[in-house]
mmCIF file of C-alpha atoms in Angstrom:
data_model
loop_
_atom_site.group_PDB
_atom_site.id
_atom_site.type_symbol
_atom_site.label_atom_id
_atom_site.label_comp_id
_atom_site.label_asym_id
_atom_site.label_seq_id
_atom_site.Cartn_x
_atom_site.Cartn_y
_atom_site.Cartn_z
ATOM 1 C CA UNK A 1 -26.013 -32.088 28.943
ATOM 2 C CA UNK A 2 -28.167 -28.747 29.842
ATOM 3 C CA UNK A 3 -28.987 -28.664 33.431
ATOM 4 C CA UNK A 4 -32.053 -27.426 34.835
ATOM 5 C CA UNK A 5 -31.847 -24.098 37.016
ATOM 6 C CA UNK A 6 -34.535 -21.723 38.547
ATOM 7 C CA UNK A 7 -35.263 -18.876 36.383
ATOM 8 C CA UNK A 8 -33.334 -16.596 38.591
ATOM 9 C CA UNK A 9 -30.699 -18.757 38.386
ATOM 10 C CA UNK A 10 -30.992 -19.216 35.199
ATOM 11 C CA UNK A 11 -31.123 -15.284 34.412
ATOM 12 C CA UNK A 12 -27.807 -14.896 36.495
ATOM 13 C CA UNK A 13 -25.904 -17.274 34.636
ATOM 14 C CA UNK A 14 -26.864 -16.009 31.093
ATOM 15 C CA UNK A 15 -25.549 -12.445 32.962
ATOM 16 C CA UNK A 16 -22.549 -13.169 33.997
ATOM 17 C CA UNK A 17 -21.234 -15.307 30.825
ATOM 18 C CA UNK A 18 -22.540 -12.229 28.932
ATOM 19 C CA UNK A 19 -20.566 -9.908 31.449
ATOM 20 C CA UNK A 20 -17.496 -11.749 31.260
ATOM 21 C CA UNK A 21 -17.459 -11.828 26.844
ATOM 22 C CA UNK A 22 -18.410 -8.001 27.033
ATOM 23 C CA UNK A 23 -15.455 -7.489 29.539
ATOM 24 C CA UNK A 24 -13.024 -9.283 27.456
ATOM 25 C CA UNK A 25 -14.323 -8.027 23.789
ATOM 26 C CA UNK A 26 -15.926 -4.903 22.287
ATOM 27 C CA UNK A 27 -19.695 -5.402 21.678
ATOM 28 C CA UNK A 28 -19.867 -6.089 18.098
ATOM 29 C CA UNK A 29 -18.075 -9.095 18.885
ATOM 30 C CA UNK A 30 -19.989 -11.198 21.392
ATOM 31 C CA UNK A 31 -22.775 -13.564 19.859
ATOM 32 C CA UNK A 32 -25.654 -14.234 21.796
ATOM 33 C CA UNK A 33 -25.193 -17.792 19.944
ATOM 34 C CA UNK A 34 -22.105 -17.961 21.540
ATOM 35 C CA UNK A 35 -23.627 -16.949 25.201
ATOM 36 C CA UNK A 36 -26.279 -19.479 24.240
ATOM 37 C CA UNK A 37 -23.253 -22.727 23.861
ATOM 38 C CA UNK A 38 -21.319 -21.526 26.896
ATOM 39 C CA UNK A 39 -24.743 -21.578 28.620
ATOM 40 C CA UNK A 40 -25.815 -24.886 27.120
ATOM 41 C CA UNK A 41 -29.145 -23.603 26.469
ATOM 42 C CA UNK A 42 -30.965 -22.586 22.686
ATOM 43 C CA UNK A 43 -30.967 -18.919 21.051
ATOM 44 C CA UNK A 44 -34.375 -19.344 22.071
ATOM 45 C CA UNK A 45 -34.390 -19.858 25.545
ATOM 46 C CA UNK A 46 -31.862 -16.813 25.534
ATOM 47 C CA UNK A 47 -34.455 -14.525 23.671
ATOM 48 C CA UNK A 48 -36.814 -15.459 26.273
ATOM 49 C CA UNK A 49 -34.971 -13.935 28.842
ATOM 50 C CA UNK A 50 -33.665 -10.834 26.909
ATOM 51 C CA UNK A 51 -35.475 -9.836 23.584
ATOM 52 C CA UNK A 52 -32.262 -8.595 21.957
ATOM 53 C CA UNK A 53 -28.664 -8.544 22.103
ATOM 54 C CA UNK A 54 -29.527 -4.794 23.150
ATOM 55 C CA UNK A 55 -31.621 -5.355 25.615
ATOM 56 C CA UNK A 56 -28.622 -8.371 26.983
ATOM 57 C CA UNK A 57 -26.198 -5.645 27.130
ATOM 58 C CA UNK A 58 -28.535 -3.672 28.940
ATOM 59 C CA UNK A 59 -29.104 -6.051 31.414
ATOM 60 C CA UNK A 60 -25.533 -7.321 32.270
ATOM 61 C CA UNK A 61 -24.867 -2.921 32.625
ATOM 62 C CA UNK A 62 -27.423 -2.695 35.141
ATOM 63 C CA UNK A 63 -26.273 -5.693 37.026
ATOM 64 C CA UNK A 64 -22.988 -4.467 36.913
ATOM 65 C CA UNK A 65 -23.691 -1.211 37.960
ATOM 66 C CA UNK A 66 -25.549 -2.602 40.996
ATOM 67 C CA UNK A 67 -22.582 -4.729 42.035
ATOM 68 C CA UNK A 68 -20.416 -1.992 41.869
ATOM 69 C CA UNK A 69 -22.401 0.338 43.693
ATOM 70 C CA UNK A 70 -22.636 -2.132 46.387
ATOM 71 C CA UNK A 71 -18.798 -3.167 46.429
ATOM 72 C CA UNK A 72 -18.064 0.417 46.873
ATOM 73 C CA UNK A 73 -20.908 1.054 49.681
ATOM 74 C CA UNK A 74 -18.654 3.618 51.614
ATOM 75 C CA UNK A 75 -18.206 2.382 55.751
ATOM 76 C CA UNK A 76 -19.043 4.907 57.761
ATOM 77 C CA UNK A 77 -16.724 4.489 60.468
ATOM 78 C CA UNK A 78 -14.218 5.779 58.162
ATOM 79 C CA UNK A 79 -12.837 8.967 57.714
ATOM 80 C CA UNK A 80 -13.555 10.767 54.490
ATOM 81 C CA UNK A 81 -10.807 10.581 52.704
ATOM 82 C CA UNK A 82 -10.520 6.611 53.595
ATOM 83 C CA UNK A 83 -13.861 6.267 52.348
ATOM 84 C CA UNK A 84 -12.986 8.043 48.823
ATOM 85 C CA UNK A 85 -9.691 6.252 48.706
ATOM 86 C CA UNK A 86 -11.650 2.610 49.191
ATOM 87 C CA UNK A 87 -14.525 3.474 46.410
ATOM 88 C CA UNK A 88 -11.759 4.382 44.069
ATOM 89 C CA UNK A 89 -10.030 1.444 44.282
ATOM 90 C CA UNK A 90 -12.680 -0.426 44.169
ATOM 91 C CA UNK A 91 -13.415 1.173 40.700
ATOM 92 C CA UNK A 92 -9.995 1.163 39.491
ATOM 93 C CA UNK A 93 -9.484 -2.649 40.133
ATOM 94 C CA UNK A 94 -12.873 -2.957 38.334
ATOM 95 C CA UNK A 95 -11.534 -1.452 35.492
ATOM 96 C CA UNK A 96 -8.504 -2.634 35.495
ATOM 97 C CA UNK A 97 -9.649 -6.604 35.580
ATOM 98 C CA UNK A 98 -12.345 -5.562 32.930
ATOM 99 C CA UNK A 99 -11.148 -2.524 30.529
ATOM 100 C CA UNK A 100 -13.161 -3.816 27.266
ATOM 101 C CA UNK A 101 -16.295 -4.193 29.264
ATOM 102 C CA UNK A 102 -15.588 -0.737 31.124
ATOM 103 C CA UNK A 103 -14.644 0.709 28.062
ATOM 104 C CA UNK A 104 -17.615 -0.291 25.840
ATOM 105 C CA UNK A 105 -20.119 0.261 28.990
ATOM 106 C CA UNK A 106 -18.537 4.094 28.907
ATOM 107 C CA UNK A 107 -19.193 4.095 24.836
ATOM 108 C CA UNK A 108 -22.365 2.646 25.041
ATOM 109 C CA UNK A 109 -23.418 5.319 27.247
ATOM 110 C CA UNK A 110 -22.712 7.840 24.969
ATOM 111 C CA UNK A 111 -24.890 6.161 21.848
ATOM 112 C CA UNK A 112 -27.826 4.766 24.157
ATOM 113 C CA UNK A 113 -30.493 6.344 25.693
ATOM 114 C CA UNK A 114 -31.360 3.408 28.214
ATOM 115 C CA UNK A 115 -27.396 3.169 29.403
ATOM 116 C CA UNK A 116 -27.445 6.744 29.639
ATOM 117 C CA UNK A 117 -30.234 6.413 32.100
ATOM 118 C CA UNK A 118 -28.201 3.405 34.035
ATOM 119 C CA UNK A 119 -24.983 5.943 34.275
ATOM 120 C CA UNK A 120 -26.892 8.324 35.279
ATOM 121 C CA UNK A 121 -28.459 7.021 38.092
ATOM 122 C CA UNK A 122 -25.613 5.108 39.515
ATOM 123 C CA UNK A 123 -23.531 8.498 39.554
ATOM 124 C CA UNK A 124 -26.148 10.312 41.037
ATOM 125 C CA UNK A 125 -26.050 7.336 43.864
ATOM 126 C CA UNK A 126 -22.178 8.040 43.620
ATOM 127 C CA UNK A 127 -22.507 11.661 43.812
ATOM 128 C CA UNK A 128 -25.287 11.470 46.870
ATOM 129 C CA UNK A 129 -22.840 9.043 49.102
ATOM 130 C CA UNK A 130 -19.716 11.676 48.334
ATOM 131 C CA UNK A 131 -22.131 14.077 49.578
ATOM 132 C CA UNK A 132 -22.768 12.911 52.268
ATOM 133 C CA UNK A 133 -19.287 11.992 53.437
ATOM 134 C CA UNK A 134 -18.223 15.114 52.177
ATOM 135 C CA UNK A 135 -20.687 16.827 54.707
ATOM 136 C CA UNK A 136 -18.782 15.983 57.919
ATOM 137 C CA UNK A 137 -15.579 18.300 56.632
ATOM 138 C CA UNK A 138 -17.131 20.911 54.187
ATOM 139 C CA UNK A 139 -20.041 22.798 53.657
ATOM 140 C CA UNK A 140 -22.222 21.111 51.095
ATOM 141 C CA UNK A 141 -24.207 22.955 48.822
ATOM 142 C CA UNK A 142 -25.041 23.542 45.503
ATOM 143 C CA UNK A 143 -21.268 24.235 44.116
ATOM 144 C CA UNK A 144 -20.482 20.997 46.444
ATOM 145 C CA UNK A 145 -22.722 19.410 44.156
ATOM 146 C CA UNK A 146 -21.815 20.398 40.802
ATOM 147 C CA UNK A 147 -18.000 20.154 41.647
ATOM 148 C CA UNK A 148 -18.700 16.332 42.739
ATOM 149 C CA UNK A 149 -20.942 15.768 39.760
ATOM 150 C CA UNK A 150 -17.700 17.218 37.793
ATOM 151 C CA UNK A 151 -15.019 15.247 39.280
ATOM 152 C CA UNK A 152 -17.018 12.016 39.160
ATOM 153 C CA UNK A 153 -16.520 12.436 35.036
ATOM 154 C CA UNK A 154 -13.034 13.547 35.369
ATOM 155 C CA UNK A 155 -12.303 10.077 37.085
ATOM 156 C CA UNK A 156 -14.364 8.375 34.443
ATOM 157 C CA UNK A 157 -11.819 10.187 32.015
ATOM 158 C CA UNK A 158 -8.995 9.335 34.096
ATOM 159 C CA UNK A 159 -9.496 5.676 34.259
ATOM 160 C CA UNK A 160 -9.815 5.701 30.624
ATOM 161 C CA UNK A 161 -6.502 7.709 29.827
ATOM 162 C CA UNK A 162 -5.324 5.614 32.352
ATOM 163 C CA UNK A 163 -6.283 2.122 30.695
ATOM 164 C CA UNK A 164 -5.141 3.031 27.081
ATOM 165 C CA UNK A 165 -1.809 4.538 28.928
ATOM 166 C CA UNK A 166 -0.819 3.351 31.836
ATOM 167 C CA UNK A 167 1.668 6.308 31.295
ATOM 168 C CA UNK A 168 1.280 6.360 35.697
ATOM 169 C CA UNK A 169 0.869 4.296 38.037
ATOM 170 C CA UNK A 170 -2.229 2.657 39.678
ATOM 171 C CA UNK A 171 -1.081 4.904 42.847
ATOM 172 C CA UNK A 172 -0.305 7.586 41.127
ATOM 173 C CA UNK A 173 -3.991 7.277 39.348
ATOM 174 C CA UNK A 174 -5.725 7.077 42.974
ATOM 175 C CA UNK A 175 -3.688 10.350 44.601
ATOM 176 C CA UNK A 176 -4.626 12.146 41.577
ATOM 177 C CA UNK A 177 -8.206 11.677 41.469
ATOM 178 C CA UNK A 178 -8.327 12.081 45.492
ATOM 179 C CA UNK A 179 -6.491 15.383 45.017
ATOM 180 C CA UNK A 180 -8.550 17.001 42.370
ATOM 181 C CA UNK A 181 -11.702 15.670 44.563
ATOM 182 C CA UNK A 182 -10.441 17.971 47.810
ATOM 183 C CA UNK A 183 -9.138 20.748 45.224
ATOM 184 C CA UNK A 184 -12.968 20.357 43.345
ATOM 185 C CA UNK A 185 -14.462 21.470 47.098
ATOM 186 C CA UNK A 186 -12.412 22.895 48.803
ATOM 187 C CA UNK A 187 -10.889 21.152 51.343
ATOM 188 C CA UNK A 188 -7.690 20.184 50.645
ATOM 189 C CA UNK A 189 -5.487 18.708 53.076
ATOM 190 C CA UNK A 190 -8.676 16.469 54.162
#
């Protein structure tokens, strides 16, 4: 029996089945038929909301990227190095719970212009809140910058060695990319 919902309602469901069979298989192997059953709603009706399986994928990365962004909103009334430590988790246990979706999401940005753009942008937001963090025990500037900009793909990179490996542990994982963060800009010890 299909159920009615609100077009934003509607919208958000067709996202988040799609995120979950992206997180759990690589891209060439999610259907939008198969989005369309789960949903209980026609190709069509799926279409209407995203023109392509493309365009789908693009969607559920942008949503994704938002929620992430805003589960790792840093709280100012931490230190620093708290705040770093509590966005990297919170991007670790993302990755962790959904390595074929972060894994395809980090492919995908290397093929597509579009995802590119998404990546982009939420690592410059990344990059911005470091910054600014970053300003109340170090001088920022423009090798502050390119050194965060830097590291931010190193933990990218990490996460990935990290996911096919798991040759250390989660904890291990965090202190590393937290070092080579203070090393990057000199302030270690912070």
């Amino acid at each position: 029996m299909r159920t009615r919902l609100s077009t934003e309602r509607r919208r958000a469901q067709l996202l988040a089945i799609g995120a979950e069979l992206f997180a759990n298989r690589p891209y060439d192997e999610v259907w939008v038929e198969e989005v369309a059953e789960i949903a209980q709603v026609s190709r069509g009706l799926l279409y209407h909301y995203f023109p392509s399986k493309r365009a789908f994928f693009l969607a559920i990365v942008e949503a994704e990227s938002a929620r992430l962004l805003e589960a790792s909103a840093p709280d100012p009334a931490l230190p620093p190095a708290e705040q770093l430590r509590a966005g990297l988790e919170i991007y670790v246990d993302y990755a962790e719970r959904n390595p074929d979706g972060f894994r395809v999401a980090q492919r995908a940005a290397d093929t597509d212009a579009d995802i590119r753009r998404v990546k982009r942008d939420r690592t410059a937001a990344q990059r911005d809140r470091i910054l600014a963090g970053l300003a109340a025990v170090t001088e920022v500037d423009d090798t502050t910058r390119i050194a965060v900009n830097g590291w931010l793909a190193f933990v990218t990179a990490a996460i990935l060695d990290w996911l096919d490996h798991h040759s250390v542990t989660r904890e291990e994982l965090l202190d590393l990319c937290a070092r080579t963060l203070w090393a990057a800009v000199g302030a270690e010890g912070v």
